[in-house]
Tab-separated table of C-alpha atoms in Angstrom:
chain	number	residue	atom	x	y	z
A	1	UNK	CA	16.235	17.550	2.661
A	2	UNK	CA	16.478	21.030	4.321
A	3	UNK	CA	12.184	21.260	5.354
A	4	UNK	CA	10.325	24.228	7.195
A	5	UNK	CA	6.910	25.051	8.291
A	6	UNK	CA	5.898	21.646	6.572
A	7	UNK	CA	7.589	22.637	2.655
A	8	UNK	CA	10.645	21.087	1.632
A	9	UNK	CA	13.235	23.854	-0.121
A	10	UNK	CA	14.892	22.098	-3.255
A	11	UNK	CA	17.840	24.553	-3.357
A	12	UNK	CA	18.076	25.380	0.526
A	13	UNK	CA	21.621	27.015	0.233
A	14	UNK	CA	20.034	29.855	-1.374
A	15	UNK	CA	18.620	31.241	2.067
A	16	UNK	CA	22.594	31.572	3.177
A	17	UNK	CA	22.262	34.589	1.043
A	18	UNK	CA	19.991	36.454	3.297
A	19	UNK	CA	22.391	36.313	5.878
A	20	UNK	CA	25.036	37.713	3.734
A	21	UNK	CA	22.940	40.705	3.073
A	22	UNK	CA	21.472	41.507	6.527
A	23	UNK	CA	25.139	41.521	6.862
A	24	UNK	CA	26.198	43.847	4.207
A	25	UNK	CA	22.933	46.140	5.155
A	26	UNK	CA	24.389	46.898	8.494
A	27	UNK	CA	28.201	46.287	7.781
A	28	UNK	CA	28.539	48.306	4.644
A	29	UNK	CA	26.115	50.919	4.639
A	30	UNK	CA	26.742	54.200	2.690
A	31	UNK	CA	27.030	57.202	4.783
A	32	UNK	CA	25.522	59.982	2.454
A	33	UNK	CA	25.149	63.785	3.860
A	34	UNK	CA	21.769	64.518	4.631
A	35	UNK	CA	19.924	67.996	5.585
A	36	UNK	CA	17.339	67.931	8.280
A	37	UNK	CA	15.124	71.039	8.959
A	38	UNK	CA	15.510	70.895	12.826
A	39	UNK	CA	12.769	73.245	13.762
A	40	UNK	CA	10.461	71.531	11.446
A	41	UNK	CA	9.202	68.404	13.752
A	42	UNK	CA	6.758	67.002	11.246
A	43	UNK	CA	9.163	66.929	8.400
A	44	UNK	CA	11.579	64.781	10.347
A	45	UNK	CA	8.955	62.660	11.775
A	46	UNK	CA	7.471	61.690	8.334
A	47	UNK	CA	11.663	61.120	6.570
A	48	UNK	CA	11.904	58.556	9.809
A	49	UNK	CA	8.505	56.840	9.265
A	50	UNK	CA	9.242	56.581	5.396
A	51	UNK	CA	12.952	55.284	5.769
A	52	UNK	CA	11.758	52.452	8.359
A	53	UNK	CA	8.716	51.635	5.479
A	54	UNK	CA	11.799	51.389	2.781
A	55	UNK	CA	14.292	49.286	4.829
A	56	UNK	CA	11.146	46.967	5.325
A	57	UNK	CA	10.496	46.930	2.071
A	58	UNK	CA	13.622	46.482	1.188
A	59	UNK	CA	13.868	43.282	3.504
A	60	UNK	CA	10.931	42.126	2.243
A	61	UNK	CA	11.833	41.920	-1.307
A	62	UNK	CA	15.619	40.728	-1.136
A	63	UNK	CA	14.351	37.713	1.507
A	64	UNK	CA	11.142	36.402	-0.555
A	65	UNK	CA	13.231	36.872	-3.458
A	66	UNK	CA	15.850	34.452	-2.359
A	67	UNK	CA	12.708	32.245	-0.682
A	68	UNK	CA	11.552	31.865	-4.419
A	69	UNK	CA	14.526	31.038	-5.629
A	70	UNK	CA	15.345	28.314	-2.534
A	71	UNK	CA	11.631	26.628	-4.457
A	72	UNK	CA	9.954	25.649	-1.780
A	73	UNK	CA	7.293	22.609	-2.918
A	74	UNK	CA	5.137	19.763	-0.856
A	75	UNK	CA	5.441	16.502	-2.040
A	76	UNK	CA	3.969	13.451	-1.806
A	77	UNK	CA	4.779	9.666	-3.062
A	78	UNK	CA	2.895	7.567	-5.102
A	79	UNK	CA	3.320	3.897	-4.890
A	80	UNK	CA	2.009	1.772	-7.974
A	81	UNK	CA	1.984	-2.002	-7.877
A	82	UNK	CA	0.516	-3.768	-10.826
A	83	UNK	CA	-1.429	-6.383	-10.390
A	84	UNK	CA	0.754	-9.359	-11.784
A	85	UNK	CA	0.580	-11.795	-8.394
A	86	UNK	CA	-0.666	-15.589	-9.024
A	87	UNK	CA	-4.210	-16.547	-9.430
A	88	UNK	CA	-5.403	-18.644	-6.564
A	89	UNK	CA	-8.253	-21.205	-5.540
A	90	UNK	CA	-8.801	-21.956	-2.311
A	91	UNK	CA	-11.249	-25.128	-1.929
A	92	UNK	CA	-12.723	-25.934	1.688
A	93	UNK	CA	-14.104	-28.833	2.546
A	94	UNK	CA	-17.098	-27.536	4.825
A	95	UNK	CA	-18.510	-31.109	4.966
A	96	UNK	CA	-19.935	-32.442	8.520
A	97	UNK	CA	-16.828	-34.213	9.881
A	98	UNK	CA	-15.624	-30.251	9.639
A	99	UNK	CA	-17.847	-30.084	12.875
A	100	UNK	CA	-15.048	-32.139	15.658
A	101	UNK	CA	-13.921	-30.122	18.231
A	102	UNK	CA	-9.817	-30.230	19.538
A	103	UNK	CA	-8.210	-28.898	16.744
A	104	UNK	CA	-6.835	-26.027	17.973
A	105	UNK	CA	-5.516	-26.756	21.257
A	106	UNK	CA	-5.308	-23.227	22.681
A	107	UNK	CA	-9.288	-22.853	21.490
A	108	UNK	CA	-10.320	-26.059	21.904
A	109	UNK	CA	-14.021	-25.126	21.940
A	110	UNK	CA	-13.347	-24.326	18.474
A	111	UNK	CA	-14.248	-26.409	15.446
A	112	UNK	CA	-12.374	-27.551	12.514
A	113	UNK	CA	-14.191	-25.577	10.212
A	114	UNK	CA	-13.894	-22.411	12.240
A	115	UNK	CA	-9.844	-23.144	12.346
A	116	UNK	CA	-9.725	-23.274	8.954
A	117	UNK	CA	-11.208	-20.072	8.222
A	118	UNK	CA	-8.936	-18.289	10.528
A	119	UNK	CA	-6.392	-19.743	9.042
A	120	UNK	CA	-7.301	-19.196	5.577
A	121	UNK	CA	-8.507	-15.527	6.084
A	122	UNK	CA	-4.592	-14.702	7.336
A	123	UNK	CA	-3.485	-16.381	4.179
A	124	UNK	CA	-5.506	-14.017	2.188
A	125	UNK	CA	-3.866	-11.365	3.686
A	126	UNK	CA	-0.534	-11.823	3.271
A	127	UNK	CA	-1.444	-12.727	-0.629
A	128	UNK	CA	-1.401	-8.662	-1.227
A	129	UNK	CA	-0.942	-8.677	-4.833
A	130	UNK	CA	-3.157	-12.043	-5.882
A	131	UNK	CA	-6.286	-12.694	-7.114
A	132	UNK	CA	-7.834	-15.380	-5.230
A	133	UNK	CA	-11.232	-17.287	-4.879
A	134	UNK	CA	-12.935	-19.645	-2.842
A	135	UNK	CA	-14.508	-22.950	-3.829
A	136	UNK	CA	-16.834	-24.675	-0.825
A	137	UNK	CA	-17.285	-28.134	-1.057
A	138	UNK	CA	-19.330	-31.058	0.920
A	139	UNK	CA	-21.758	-33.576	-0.972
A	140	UNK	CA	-21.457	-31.233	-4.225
A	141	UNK	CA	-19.336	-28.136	-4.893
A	142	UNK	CA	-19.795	-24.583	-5.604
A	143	UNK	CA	-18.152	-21.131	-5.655
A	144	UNK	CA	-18.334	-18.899	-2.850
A	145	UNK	CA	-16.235	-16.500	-4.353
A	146	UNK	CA	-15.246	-15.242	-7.823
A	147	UNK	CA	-11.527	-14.682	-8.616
A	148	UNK	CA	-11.158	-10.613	-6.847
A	149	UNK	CA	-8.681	-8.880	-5.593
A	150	UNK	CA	-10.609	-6.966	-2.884
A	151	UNK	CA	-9.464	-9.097	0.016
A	152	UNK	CA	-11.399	-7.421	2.396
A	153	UNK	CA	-14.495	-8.967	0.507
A	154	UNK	CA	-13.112	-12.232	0.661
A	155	UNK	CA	-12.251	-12.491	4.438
A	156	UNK	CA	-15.711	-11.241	5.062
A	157	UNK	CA	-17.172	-14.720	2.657
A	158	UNK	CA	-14.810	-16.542	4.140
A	159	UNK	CA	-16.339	-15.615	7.995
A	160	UNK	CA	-19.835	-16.521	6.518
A	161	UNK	CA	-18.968	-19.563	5.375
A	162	UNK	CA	-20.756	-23.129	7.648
A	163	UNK	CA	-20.357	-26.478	8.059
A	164	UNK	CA	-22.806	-28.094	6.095
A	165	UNK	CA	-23.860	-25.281	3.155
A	166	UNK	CA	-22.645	-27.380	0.849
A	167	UNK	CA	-24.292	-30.769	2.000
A	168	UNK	CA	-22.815	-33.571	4.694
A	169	UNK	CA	-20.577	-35.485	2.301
A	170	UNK	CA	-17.176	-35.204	0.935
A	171	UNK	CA	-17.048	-34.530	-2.942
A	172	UNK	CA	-13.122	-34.012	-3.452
A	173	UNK	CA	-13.051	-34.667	-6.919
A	174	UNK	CA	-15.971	-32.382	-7.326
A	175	UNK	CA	-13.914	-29.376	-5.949
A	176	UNK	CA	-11.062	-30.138	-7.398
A	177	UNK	CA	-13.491	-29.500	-11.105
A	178	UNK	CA	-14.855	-26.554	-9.433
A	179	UNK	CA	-11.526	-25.190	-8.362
A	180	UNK	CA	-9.939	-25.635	-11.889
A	181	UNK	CA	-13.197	-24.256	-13.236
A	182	UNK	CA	-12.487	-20.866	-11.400
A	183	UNK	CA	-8.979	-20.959	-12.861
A	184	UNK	CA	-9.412	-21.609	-16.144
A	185	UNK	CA	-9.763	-18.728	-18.139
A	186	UNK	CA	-7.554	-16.610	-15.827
A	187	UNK	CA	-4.493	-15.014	-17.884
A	188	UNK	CA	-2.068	-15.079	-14.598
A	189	UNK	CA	1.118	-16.716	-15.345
A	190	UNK	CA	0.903	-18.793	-12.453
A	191	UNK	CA	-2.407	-20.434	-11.424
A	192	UNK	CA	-2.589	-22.561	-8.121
A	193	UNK	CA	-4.937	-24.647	-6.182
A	194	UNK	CA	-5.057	-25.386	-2.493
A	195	UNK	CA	-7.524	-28.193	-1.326
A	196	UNK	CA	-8.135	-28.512	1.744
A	197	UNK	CA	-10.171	-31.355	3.567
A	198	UNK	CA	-10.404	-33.728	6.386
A	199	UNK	CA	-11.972	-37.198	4.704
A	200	UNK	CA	-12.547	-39.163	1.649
A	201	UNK	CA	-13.785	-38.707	-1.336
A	202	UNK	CA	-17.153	-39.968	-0.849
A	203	UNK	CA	-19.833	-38.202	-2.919
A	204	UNK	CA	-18.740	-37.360	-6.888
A	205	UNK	CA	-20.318	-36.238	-10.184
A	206	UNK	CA	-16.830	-36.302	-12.030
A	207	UNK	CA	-14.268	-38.659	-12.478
A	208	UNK	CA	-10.628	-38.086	-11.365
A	209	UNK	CA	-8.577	-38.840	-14.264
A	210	UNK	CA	-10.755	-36.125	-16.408
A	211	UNK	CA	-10.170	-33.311	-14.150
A	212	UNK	CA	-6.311	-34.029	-13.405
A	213	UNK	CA	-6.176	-33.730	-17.219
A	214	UNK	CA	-8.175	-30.598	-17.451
A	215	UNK	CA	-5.870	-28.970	-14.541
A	216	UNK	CA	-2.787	-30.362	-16.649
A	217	UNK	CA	-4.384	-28.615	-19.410
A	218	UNK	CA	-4.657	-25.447	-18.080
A	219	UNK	CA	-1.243	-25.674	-15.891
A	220	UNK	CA	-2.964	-25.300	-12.747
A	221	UNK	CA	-0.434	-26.717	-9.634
A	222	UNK	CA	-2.485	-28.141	-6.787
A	223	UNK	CA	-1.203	-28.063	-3.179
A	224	UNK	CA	-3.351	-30.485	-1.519
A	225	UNK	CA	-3.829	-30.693	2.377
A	226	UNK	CA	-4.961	-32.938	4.750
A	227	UNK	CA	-6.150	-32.256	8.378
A	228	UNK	CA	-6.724	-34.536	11.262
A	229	UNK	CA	-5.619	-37.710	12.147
A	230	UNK	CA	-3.731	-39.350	8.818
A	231	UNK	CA	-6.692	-42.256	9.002
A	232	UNK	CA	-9.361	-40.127	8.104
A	233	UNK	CA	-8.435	-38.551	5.084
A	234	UNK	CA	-7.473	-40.206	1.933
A	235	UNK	CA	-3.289	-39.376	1.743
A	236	UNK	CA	-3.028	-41.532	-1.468
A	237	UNK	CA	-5.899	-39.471	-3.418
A	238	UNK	CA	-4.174	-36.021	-2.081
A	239	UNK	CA	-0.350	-37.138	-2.902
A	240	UNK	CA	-1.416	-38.307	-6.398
A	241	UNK	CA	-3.686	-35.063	-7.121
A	242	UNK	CA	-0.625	-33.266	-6.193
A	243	UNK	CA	2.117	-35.069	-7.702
A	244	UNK	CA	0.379	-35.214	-10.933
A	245	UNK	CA	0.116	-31.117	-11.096
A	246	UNK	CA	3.384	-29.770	-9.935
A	247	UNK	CA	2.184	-29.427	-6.049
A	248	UNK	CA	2.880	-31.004	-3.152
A	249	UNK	CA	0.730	-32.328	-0.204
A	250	UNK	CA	0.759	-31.541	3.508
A	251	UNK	CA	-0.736	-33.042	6.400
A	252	UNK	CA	-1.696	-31.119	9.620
A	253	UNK	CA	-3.190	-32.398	12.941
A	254	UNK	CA	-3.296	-29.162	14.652
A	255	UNK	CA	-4.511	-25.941	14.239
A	256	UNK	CA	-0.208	-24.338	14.456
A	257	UNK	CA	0.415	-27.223	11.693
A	258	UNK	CA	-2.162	-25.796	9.553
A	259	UNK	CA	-0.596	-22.521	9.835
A	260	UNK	CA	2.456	-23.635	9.649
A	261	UNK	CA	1.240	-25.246	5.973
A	262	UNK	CA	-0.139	-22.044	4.332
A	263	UNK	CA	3.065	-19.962	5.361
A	264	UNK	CA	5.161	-22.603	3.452
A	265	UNK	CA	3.217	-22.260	0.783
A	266	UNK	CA	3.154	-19.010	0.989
A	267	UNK	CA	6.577	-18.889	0.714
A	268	UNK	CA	6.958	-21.831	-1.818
A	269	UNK	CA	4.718	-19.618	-4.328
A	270	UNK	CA	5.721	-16.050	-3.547
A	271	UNK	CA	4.923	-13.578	-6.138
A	272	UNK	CA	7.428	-11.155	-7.443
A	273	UNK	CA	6.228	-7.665	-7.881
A	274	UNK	CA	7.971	-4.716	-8.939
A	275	UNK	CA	6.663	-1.846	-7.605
A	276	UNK	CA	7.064	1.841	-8.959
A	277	UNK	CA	7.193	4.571	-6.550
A	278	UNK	CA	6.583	8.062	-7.837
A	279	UNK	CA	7.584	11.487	-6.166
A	280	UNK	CA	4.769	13.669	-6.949
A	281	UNK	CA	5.810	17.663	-5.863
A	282	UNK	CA	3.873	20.903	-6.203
A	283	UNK	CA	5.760	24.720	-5.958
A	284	UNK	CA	4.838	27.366	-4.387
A	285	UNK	CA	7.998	29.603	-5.296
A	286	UNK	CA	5.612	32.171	-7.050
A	287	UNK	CA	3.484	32.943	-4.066
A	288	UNK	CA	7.601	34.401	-2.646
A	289	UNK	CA	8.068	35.693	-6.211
A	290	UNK	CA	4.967	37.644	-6.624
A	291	UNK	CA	4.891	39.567	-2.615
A	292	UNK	CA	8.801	40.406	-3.502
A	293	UNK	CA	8.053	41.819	-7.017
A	294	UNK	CA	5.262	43.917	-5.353
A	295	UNK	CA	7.507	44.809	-2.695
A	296	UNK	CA	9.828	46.480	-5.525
A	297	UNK	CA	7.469	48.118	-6.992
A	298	UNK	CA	6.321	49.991	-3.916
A	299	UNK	CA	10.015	50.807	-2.624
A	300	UNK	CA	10.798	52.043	-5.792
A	301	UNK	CA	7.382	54.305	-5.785
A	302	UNK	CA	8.417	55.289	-2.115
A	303	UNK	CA	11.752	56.137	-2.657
A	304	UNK	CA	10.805	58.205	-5.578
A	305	UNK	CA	8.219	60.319	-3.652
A	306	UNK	CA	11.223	60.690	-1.351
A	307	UNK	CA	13.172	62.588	-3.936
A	308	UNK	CA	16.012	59.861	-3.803
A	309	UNK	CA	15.673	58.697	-6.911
């Protein structure tokens, strides 16, 4: 696309017409007999200034004429994604045992809990097109964070988020209510869970059975991880609370497993969206148009006063 001074010319081949006539202007000119009243100075001087004014004119018409016609426009493109991605819970155990050090061994200083959100705000980031949630979870659940697509909002929740704001136990089942609780009236076509935590269930207000039927109900698939050493968290519970939704557990004991976890499911539950992409273009050809029809007018006015016309 043929661009200039920042517009884009739709029919660019037009301007190889202004070459043609700058060459016919000087290459096939019509000599005419003229009389010139040599001892009158002022007379010549004023045919010379009026004949430059006409060629310019001239110029100036035939080249924004073809200019108009090239249709020079700006343009800009407009990308529209609907919002069709997967609804998403993301349940964090933020109970004490969240507190042990070594679980990152580049940032070792750095605690489980603080991992996990670094972790889980780079999932939310590559989720572009989701609406996710958070669920928080220690002695008793809550939510932290309403289904949103604004993940910008969400990181920043996620940051906030400490050990212990949700009591010092473990209430899996608990989360897992809260979790389907968050997803239950959502109209996505696919709605998933990911629980996250390193122990056992040990505090609960609901029983198991009840809310693996109520995420059965509602089709919600549960990935299930666990983190630490495979002793201290419960692999049974978290391989039965996945197999009996469609999910699938995972186990990490570092901080580059547990990354390694949410890019596979990442990948395992990628939505498919078809974008649109719009080209959006605004013309200026009558801005040309107008200064060559003006242009006209005056060398036609000029070379009328001039008596050749």
């Amino acid at each position: 696309m043929f661009e200039i001074f920042g517009y884009r010319l739709e029919h660019a081949f037009v301007l190889l017409f202004i070459g043609l006539f700058i060459f016919c202007h000087f290459a096939c000119r019509i000599r005419v007999k003229s009389l010139f009243y040599a001892h009158l100075k002022i007379f010549s001087e004023s045919a010379a200034y009026k004949s430059s004014l006409l060629t310019f004119l001239k110029f100036t018409a035939i080249v924004t004429l073809f200019i108009a016609m090239a249709a020079p426009y700006t343009s800009r493109h407009i990308d529209i994604t609907p919002k069709q991605g997967y609804d998403i819970a993301l349940m964090l155990d933020a109970s004490e045992s969240m507190l042990q050090r070594g679980f990152d061994t580049t940032q070792y200083r750095l605690d489980r809990f603080d991992v996990v959100k670094n972790v889980v705000s780079d999932f939310i980031k590559t989720r572009t097109n989701d609406n996710l949630g958070v669920v928080v979870f220690g002695a008793f659940a809550f939510i932290a964070a309403p289904l949103t697509y604004d993940k910008a909002i969400l990181s920043d929740i996620v940051k906030r988020l400490r050990v212990g704001i949700a009591g010092r136990s473990t209430a899996i089942y608990d989360a897992l209510g809260q979790g389907i609780n968050l997803l239950r009236k959502s109209e996505a076509k696919s709605k998933i869970a990911i629980l996250l935590t390193d122990g056992h269930n040990t505090a609960f207000n609901v029983a198991l059975e009840d809310v693996l039927a109520l995420a059965k109900k509602y089709e919600i698939r549960v990935y299930t991880i666990g983190i630490g050493h495979e002793q201290e968290f419960n692999q049974i519970l978290l391989n039965k609370i996945a197999s009996d939704t469609g999910g699938k557990m995972f186990k990490a004991q570092s901080g580059e497993q547990l990354t390694q976890v949410y890019r596979e499911i990442d990948r395992l539950e990628k939505s498919q969206i078809k974008s649109k992409s719009f080209e959006e273009r605004t013309y200026y050809y009558h801005y040309p148009l107008l200064l060559s029809v003006l242009s006209l007018l005056l060398f036609v006015v000029l070379r009328h006063q001039k008596g050749l016309l």
